[in-house]
Amino acid sequence: MVRTLIFLSCLFLGSISLAHASTNNLSEQEKISYLLNIIGTSKLIFIRNGVEYPGREAKAHLQKKREAVGNAIQTVDDFINNIASHSSITGKPYYIEFPDGTKIESEKWLRDKLTDLQAHK
């Protein structure tokens, strides 16, 4: 019985370590793809230059911006800071609107989603 408990404890702790390691092993491009997919499937409203867009349109816009800059976006921070947080034309921040009408800047929302990814994988 004691051996079984020790074995199960080791197995459990090992699985936690592997789960944590897998998050750390995500490439920067995988993290960016994760954020784009979250945006694309979200039921939230994305506000760009005062105009509201559903998630799938916001995702398409961000993908176009990303493609336009080519290899300049190397990290998830590059993506958030230079693509997904503000208009490159007006400089105005992008916002996320929740069903209750609350709005936050997209940069904060995206960083929260990235933190969630790193905490739960």
GROMACS .gro file of N, CA and C in nm:
model
  363
    1MET      N    1   0.083  -0.120   0.000
    1MET     CA    2   0.000   0.000   0.000
    1MET      C    3   0.087   0.126   0.000
    2VAL      N    4   0.189   0.127   0.085
    2VAL     CA    5   0.276   0.245   0.092
    2VAL      C    6   0.350   0.263  -0.041
    3ARG      N    7   0.398   0.152  -0.099
    3ARG     CA    8   0.467   0.159  -0.228
    3ARG      C    9   0.374   0.215  -0.336
    4THR      N   10   0.250   0.173  -0.334
    4THR     CA   11   0.153   0.220  -0.431
    4THR      C   12   0.131   0.370  -0.416
    5LEU      N   13   0.118   0.418  -0.294
    5LEU     CA   14   0.099   0.561  -0.269
    5LEU      C   15   0.221   0.640  -0.314
    6ILE      N   16   0.339   0.588  -0.285
    6ILE     CA   17   0.462   0.657  -0.328
    6ILE      C   18   0.467   0.662  -0.480
    7PHE      N   19   0.437   0.550  -0.544
    7PHE     CA   20   0.439   0.543  -0.690
    7PHE      C   21   0.339   0.643  -0.750
    8LEU      N   22   0.218   0.645  -0.697
    8LEU     CA   23   0.115   0.737  -0.749
    8LEU      C   24   0.154   0.882  -0.725
    9SER      N   25   0.214   0.910  -0.611
    9SER     CA   26   0.259   1.046  -0.581
    9SER      C   27   0.366   1.089  -0.680
   10CYS      N   28   0.461   1.000  -0.708
   10CYS     CA   29   0.566   1.032  -0.805
   10CYS      C   30   0.508   1.051  -0.945
   11LEU      N   31   0.415   0.966  -0.981
   11LEU     CA   32   0.350   0.975  -1.111
   11LEU      C   33   0.277   1.109  -1.125
   12PHE      N   34   0.205   1.148  -1.020
   12PHE     CA   35   0.131   1.274  -1.020
   12PHE      C   36   0.227   1.393  -1.031
   13LEU      N   37   0.331   1.394  -0.952
   13LEU     CA   38   0.427   1.505  -0.956
   13LEU      C   39   0.498   1.511  -1.090
   14GLY      N   40   0.526   1.396  -1.147
   14GLY     CA   41   0.589   1.393  -1.279
   14GLY      C   42   0.498   1.449  -1.386
   15SER      N   43   0.370   1.420  -1.377
   15SER     CA   44   0.276   1.472  -1.478
   15SER      C   45   0.262   1.622  -1.466
   16ILE      N   46   0.268   1.675  -1.345
   16ILE     CA   47   0.263   1.820  -1.327
   16ILE      C   48   0.386   1.883  -1.390
   17SER      N   49   0.502   1.824  -1.369
   17SER     CA   50   0.625   1.878  -1.427
   17SER      C   51   0.620   1.875  -1.579
   18LEU      N   52   0.569   1.765  -1.637
   18LEU     CA   53   0.559   1.755  -1.781
   18LEU      C   54   0.462   1.859  -1.837
   19ALA      N   55   0.350   1.879  -1.768
   19ALA     CA   56   0.253   1.979  -1.814
   19ALA      C   57   0.315   2.117  -1.813
   20HIS      N   58   0.390   2.149  -1.709
   20HIS     CA   59   0.454   2.279  -1.700
   20HIS      C   60   0.561   2.293  -1.807
   21ALA      N   61   0.636   2.188  -1.830
   21ALA     CA   62   0.741   2.192  -1.932
   21ALA      C   63   0.681   2.212  -2.071
   22SER      N   64   0.564   2.154  -2.099
   22SER     CA   65   0.505   2.168  -2.231
   22SER      C   66   0.466   2.312  -2.260
   23THR      N   67   0.423   2.386  -2.159
   23THR     CA   68   0.392   2.527  -2.178
   23THR      C   69   0.518   2.605  -2.211
   24ASN      N   70   0.623   2.574  -2.137
   24ASN     CA   71   0.748   2.644  -2.160
   24ASN      C   72   0.806   2.611  -2.297
   25ASN      N   73   0.768   2.497  -2.354
   25ASN     CA   74   0.820   2.456  -2.483
   25ASN      C   75   0.739   2.509  -2.600
   26LEU      N   76   0.632   2.580  -2.577
   26LEU     CA   77   0.556   2.638  -2.688
   26LEU      C   78   0.643   2.742  -2.757
   27SER      N   79   0.645   2.736  -2.888
   27SER     CA   80   0.721   2.837  -2.962
   27SER      C   81   0.645   2.970  -2.956
   28GLU      N   82   0.715   3.075  -2.988
   28GLU     CA   83   0.651   3.207  -2.991
   28GLU      C   84   0.540   3.209  -3.095
   29GLN      N   85   0.561   3.143  -3.208
   29GLN     CA   86   0.459   3.139  -3.313
   29GLN      C   87   0.337   3.060  -3.267
   30GLU      N   88   0.357   2.956  -3.187
   30GLU     CA   89   0.244   2.880  -3.133
   30GLU      C   90   0.163   2.965  -3.035
   31LYS      N   91   0.232   3.047  -2.957
   31LYS     CA   92   0.162   3.137  -2.864
   31LYS      C   93   0.079   3.240  -2.942
   32ILE      N   94   0.136   3.292  -3.050
   32ILE     CA   95   0.064   3.388  -3.134
   32ILE      C   96  -0.059   3.321  -3.195
   33SER      N   97  -0.042   3.202  -3.247
   33SER     CA   98  -0.154   3.128  -3.306
   33SER      C   99  -0.263   3.102  -3.203
   34TYR      N  100  -0.222   3.070  -3.081
   34TYR     CA  101  -0.317   3.049  -2.972
   34TYR      C  102  -0.401   3.175  -2.951
   35LEU      N  103  -0.334   3.290  -2.943
   35LEU     CA  104  -0.407   3.416  -2.921
   35LEU      C  105  -0.500   3.447  -3.039
   36LEU      N  106  -0.453   3.426  -3.160
   36LEU     CA  107  -0.538   3.450  -3.277
   36LEU      C  108  -0.661   3.359  -3.275
   37ASN      N  109  -0.643   3.234  -3.237
   37ASN     CA  110  -0.757   3.142  -3.230
   37ASN      C  111  -0.855   3.181  -3.121
   38ILE      N  112  -0.805   3.228  -3.009
   38ILE     CA  113  -0.893   3.276  -2.901
   38ILE      C  114  -0.975   3.395  -2.951
   39ILE      N  115  -0.910   3.486  -3.021
   39ILE     CA  116  -0.981   3.602  -3.077
   39ILE      C  117  -1.087   3.556  -3.176
   40GLY      N  118  -1.048   3.467  -3.267
   40GLY     CA  119  -1.137   3.423  -3.373
   40GLY      C  120  -1.260   3.348  -3.325
   41THR      N  121  -1.250   3.282  -3.213
   41THR     CA  122  -1.364   3.205  -3.160
   41THR      C  123  -1.439   3.277  -3.050
   42SER      N  124  -1.389   3.393  -3.013
   42SER     CA  125  -1.451   3.469  -2.904
   42SER      C  126  -1.587   3.526  -2.946
   43LYS      N  127  -1.676   3.534  -2.851
   43LYS     CA  128  -1.806   3.597  -2.872
   43LYS      C  129  -1.804   3.743  -2.828
   44LEU      N  130  -1.683   3.793  -2.796
   44LEU     CA  131  -1.669   3.931  -2.752
   44LEU      C  132  -1.665   4.023  -2.873
   45ILE      N  133  -1.679   4.151  -2.847
   45ILE     CA  134  -1.672   4.253  -2.952
   45ILE      C  135  -1.534   4.317  -2.946
   46PHE      N  136  -1.473   4.330  -3.063
   46PHE     CA  137  -1.342   4.393  -3.074
   46PHE      C  138  -1.362   4.530  -3.137
   47ILE      N  139  -1.309   4.631  -3.073
   47ILE     CA  140  -1.330   4.768  -3.119
   47ILE      C  141  -1.199   4.823  -3.174
   48ARG      N  142  -1.205   4.861  -3.302
   48ARG     CA  143  -1.089   4.916  -3.371
   48ARG      C  144  -1.129   5.050  -3.431
   49ASN      N  145  -1.063   5.156  -3.386
   49ASN     CA  146  -1.092   5.291  -3.434
   49ASN      C  147  -1.240   5.326  -3.421
   50GLY      N  148  -1.299   5.284  -3.309
   50GLY     CA  149  -1.438   5.317  -3.280
   50GLY      C  150  -1.542   5.229  -3.346
   51VAL      N  151  -1.499   5.133  -3.428
   51VAL     CA  152  -1.592   5.044  -3.498
   51VAL      C  153  -1.585   4.905  -3.434
   52GLU      N  154  -1.703   4.845  -3.415
   52GLU     CA  155  -1.712   4.714  -3.352
   52GLU      C  156  -1.702   4.602  -3.456
   53TYR      N  157  -1.629   4.496  -3.418
   53TYR     CA  158  -1.611   4.380  -3.505
   53TYR      C  159  -1.627   4.252  -3.424
   54PRO      N  160  -1.685   4.148  -3.487
   54PRO     CA  161  -1.688   4.018  -3.420
   54PRO      C  162  -1.547   3.957  -3.422
   55GLY      N  163  -1.528   3.855  -3.340
   55GLY     CA  164  -1.397   3.793  -3.326
   55GLY      C  165  -1.335   3.744  -3.456
   56ARG      N  166  -1.414   3.681  -3.540
   56ARG     CA  167  -1.357   3.627  -3.665
   56ARG      C  168  -1.303   3.737  -3.755
   57GLU      N  169  -1.370   3.853  -3.756
   57GLU     CA  170  -1.320   3.965  -3.837
   57GLU      C  171  -1.197   4.028  -3.774
   58ALA      N  172  -1.196   4.034  -3.642
   58ALA     CA  173  -1.078   4.087  -3.572
   58ALA      C  174  -0.957   3.997  -3.599
   59LYS      N  175  -0.977   3.867  -3.594
   59LYS     CA  176  -0.869   3.773  -3.621
   59LYS      C  177  -0.817   3.793  -3.764
   60ALA      N  178  -0.906   3.803  -3.859
   60ALA     CA  179  -0.865   3.821  -3.999
   60ALA      C  180  -0.784   3.950  -4.016
   61HIS      N  181  -0.826   4.056  -3.952
   61HIS     CA  182  -0.755   4.183  -3.960
   61HIS      C  183  -0.615   4.171  -3.901
   62LEU      N  184  -0.604   4.108  -3.785
   62LEU     CA  185  -0.473   4.093  -3.721
   62LEU      C  186  -0.381   4.003  -3.803
   63GLN      N  187  -0.437   3.902  -3.866
   63GLN     CA  188  -0.356   3.815  -3.952
   63GLN      C  189  -0.302   3.893  -4.072
   64LYS      N  190  -0.385   3.980  -4.129
   64LYS     CA  191  -0.340   4.063  -4.242
   64LYS      C  192  -0.227   4.157  -4.198
   65LYS      N  193  -0.245   4.218  -4.081
   65LYS     CA  194  -0.139   4.306  -4.030
   65LYS      C  195  -0.010   4.228  -4.008
   66ARG      N  196  -0.024   4.109  -3.954
   66ARG     CA  197   0.094   4.025  -3.928
   66ARG      C  198   0.164   3.988  -4.059
   67GLU      N  199   0.087   3.950  -4.158
   67GLU     CA  200   0.145   3.914  -4.289
   67GLU      C  201   0.214   4.035  -4.352
   68ALA      N  202   0.157   4.154  -4.333
   68ALA     CA  203   0.212   4.274  -4.395
   68ALA      C  204   0.351   4.310  -4.341
   69VAL      N  205   0.378   4.276  -4.216
   69VAL     CA  206   0.508   4.310  -4.158
   69VAL      C  207   0.610   4.198  -4.172
   70GLY      N  208   0.566   4.085  -4.225
   70GLY     CA  209   0.658   3.975  -4.251
   70GLY      C  210   0.726   3.922  -4.126
   71ASN      N  211   0.856   3.908  -4.134
   71ASN     CA  212   0.934   3.848  -4.024
   71ASN      C  213   0.965   3.944  -3.910
   72ALA      N  214   0.910   4.063  -3.913
   72ALA     CA  215   0.936   4.159  -3.805
   72ALA      C  216   0.876   4.115  -3.673
   73ILE      N  217   0.775   4.029  -3.678
   73ILE     CA  218   0.709   3.979  -3.557
   73ILE      C  219   0.769   3.844  -3.522
   74GLN      N  220   0.859   3.843  -3.424
   74GLN     CA  221   0.928   3.721  -3.385
   74GLN      C  222   0.875   3.659  -3.256
   75THR      N  223   0.817   3.743  -3.170
   75THR     CA  224   0.772   3.694  -3.039
   75THR      C  225   0.626   3.731  -3.015
   76VAL      N  226   0.568   3.665  -2.917
   76VAL     CA  227   0.431   3.697  -2.880
   76VAL      C  228   0.423   3.842  -2.829
   77ASP      N  229   0.528   3.890  -2.764
   77ASP     CA  230   0.530   4.030  -2.721
   77ASP      C  231   0.530   4.125  -2.840
   78ASP      N  232   0.608   4.090  -2.944
   78ASP     CA  233   0.606   4.170  -3.068
   78ASP      C  234   0.464   4.176  -3.124
   79PHE      N  235   0.399   4.060  -3.126
   79PHE     CA  236   0.263   4.052  -3.179
   79PHE      C  237   0.168   4.141  -3.100
   80ILE      N  238   0.170   4.128  -2.968
   80ILE     CA  239   0.079   4.208  -2.885
   80ILE      C  240   0.112   4.356  -2.897
   81ASN      N  241   0.239   4.392  -2.883
   81ASN     CA  242   0.279   4.533  -2.882
   81ASN      C  243   0.263   4.602  -3.016
   82ASN      N  244   0.291   4.532  -3.124
   82ASN     CA  245   0.298   4.597  -3.255
   82ASN      C  246   0.182   4.567  -3.349
   83ILE      N  247   0.106   4.463  -3.321
   83ILE     CA  248  -0.001   4.423  -3.412
   83ILE      C  249  -0.139   4.433  -3.345
   84ALA      N  250  -0.151   4.374  -3.228
   84ALA     CA  251  -0.283   4.347  -3.170
   84ALA      C  252  -0.331   4.445  -3.064
   85SER      N  253  -0.256   4.550  -3.037
   85SER     CA  254  -0.298   4.639  -2.929
   85SER      C  255  -0.341   4.778  -2.974
   86HIS      N  256  -0.307   4.816  -3.097
   86HIS     CA  257  -0.343   4.950  -3.143
   86HIS      C  258  -0.341   4.958  -3.296
   87SER      N  259  -0.407   5.060  -3.346
   87SER     CA  260  -0.410   5.085  -3.489
   87SER      C  261  -0.274   5.139  -3.535
   88SER      N  262  -0.221   5.080  -3.639
   88SER     CA  263  -0.093   5.130  -3.691
   88SER      C  264  -0.113   5.260  -3.769
   89ILE      N  265  -0.237   5.291  -3.804
   89ILE     CA  266  -0.265   5.414  -3.878
   89ILE      C  267  -0.296   5.530  -3.784
   90THR      N  268  -0.387   5.510  -3.690
   90THR     CA  269  -0.428   5.618  -3.600
   90THR      C  270  -0.353   5.617  -3.467
   91GLY      N  271  -0.297   5.502  -3.431
   91GLY     CA  272  -0.230   5.490  -3.302
   91GLY      C  273  -0.326   5.466  -3.186
   92LYS      N  274  -0.456   5.465  -3.214
   92LYS     CA  275  -0.555   5.444  -3.109
   92LYS      C  276  -0.553   5.298  -3.062
   93PRO      N  277  -0.570   5.279  -2.931
   93PRO     CA  278  -0.572   5.141  -2.880
   93PRO      C  279  -0.696   5.066  -2.926
   94TYR      N  280  -0.682   4.934  -2.939
   94TYR     CA  281  -0.795   4.846  -2.964
   94TYR      C  282  -0.857   4.811  -2.830
   95TYR      N  283  -0.987   4.785  -2.831
   95TYR     CA  284  -1.058   4.748  -2.709
   95TYR      C  285  -1.134   4.618  -2.728
   96ILE      N  286  -1.162   4.555  -2.616
   96ILE     CA  287  -1.247   4.437  -2.609
   96ILE      C  288  -1.368   4.477  -2.528
   97GLU      N  289  -1.488   4.446  -2.579
   97GLU     CA  290  -1.611   4.474  -2.505
   97GLU      C  291  -1.677   4.343  -2.465
   98PHE      N  292  -1.706   4.331  -2.337
   98PHE     CA  293  -1.770   4.214  -2.281
   98PHE      C  294  -1.922   4.228  -2.292
   99PRO      N  295  -1.995   4.116  -2.278
   99PRO     CA  296  -2.142   4.122  -2.290
   99PRO      C  297  -2.209   4.222  -2.196
  100ASP      N  298  -2.147   4.250  -2.082
  100ASP     CA  299  -2.207   4.345  -1.988
  100ASP      C  300  -2.176   4.491  -2.022
  101GLY      N  301  -2.103   4.512  -2.134
  101GLY     CA  302  -2.070   4.648  -2.176
  101GLY      C  303  -1.935   4.698  -2.127
  102THR      N  304  -1.870   4.624  -2.039
  102THR     CA  305  -1.738   4.661  -1.989
  102THR      C  306  -1.637   4.654  -2.103
  103LYS      N  307  -1.548   4.753  -2.109
  103LYS     CA  308  -1.445   4.757  -2.212
  103LYS      C  309  -1.307   4.760  -2.146
  104ILE      N  310  -1.213   4.686  -2.205
  104ILE     CA  311  -1.073   4.695  -2.163
  104ILE      C  312  -0.987   4.700  -2.288
  105GLU      N  313  -0.867   4.750  -2.274
  105GLU     CA  314  -0.776   4.754  -2.387
  105GLU      C  315  -0.739   4.611  -2.426
  106SER      N  316  -0.728   4.588  -2.555
  106SER     CA  317  -0.697   4.452  -2.603
  106SER      C  318  -0.563   4.403  -2.552
  107GLU      N  319  -0.469   4.493  -2.532
  107GLU     CA  320  -0.338   4.451  -2.481
  107GLU      C  321  -0.352   4.380  -2.348
  108LYS      N  322  -0.430   4.435  -2.257
  108LYS     CA  323  -0.450   4.372  -2.127
  108LYS      C  324  -0.520   4.238  -2.142
  109TRP      N  325  -0.624   4.233  -2.224
  109TRP     CA  326  -0.699   4.109  -2.244
  109TRP      C  327  -0.609   4.000  -2.301
  110LEU      N  328  -0.529   4.035  -2.401
  110LEU     CA  329  -0.439   3.937  -2.463
  110LEU      C  330  -0.333   3.888  -2.365
  111ARG      N  331  -0.280   3.979  -2.285
  111ARG     CA  332  -0.180   3.938  -2.186
  111ARG      C  333  -0.244   3.847  -2.080
  112ASP      N  334  -0.368   3.875  -2.043
  112ASP     CA  335  -0.439   3.787  -1.951
  112ASP      C  336  -0.458   3.648  -2.011
  113LYS      N  337  -0.493   3.642  -2.140
  113LYS     CA  338  -0.510   3.512  -2.207
  113LYS      C  339  -0.378   3.437  -2.216
  114LEU      N  340  -0.271   3.508  -2.239
  114LEU     CA  341  -0.138   3.446  -2.243
  114LEU      C  342  -0.100   3.392  -2.105
  115THR      N  343  -0.130   3.467  -2.002
  115THR     CA  344  -0.106   3.421  -1.864
  115THR      C  345  -0.188   3.297  -1.835
  116ASP      N  346  -0.314   3.297  -1.878
  116ASP     CA  347  -0.400   3.178  -1.859
  116ASP      C  348  -0.339   3.056  -1.928
  117LEU      N  349  -0.290   3.075  -2.049
  117LEU     CA  350  -0.227   2.965  -2.123
  117LEU      C  351  -0.111   2.908  -2.045
  118GLN      N  352  -0.026   2.996  -1.996
  118GLN     CA  353   0.093   2.951  -1.926
  118GLN      C  354   0.061   2.889  -1.791
  119ALA      N  355  -0.049   2.930  -1.731
  119ALA     CA  356  -0.088   2.876  -1.601
  119ALA      C  357  -0.158   2.742  -1.612
  120HIS      N  358  -0.224   2.716  -1.723
  120HIS     CA  359  -0.309   2.596  -1.733
  120HIS      C  360  -0.254   2.485  -1.821
  121LYS      N  361  -0.144   2.506  -1.884
  121LYS     CA  362  -0.089   2.399  -1.969
  121LYS      C  363   0.009   2.316  -1.892
   0.00000   0.00000   0.00000
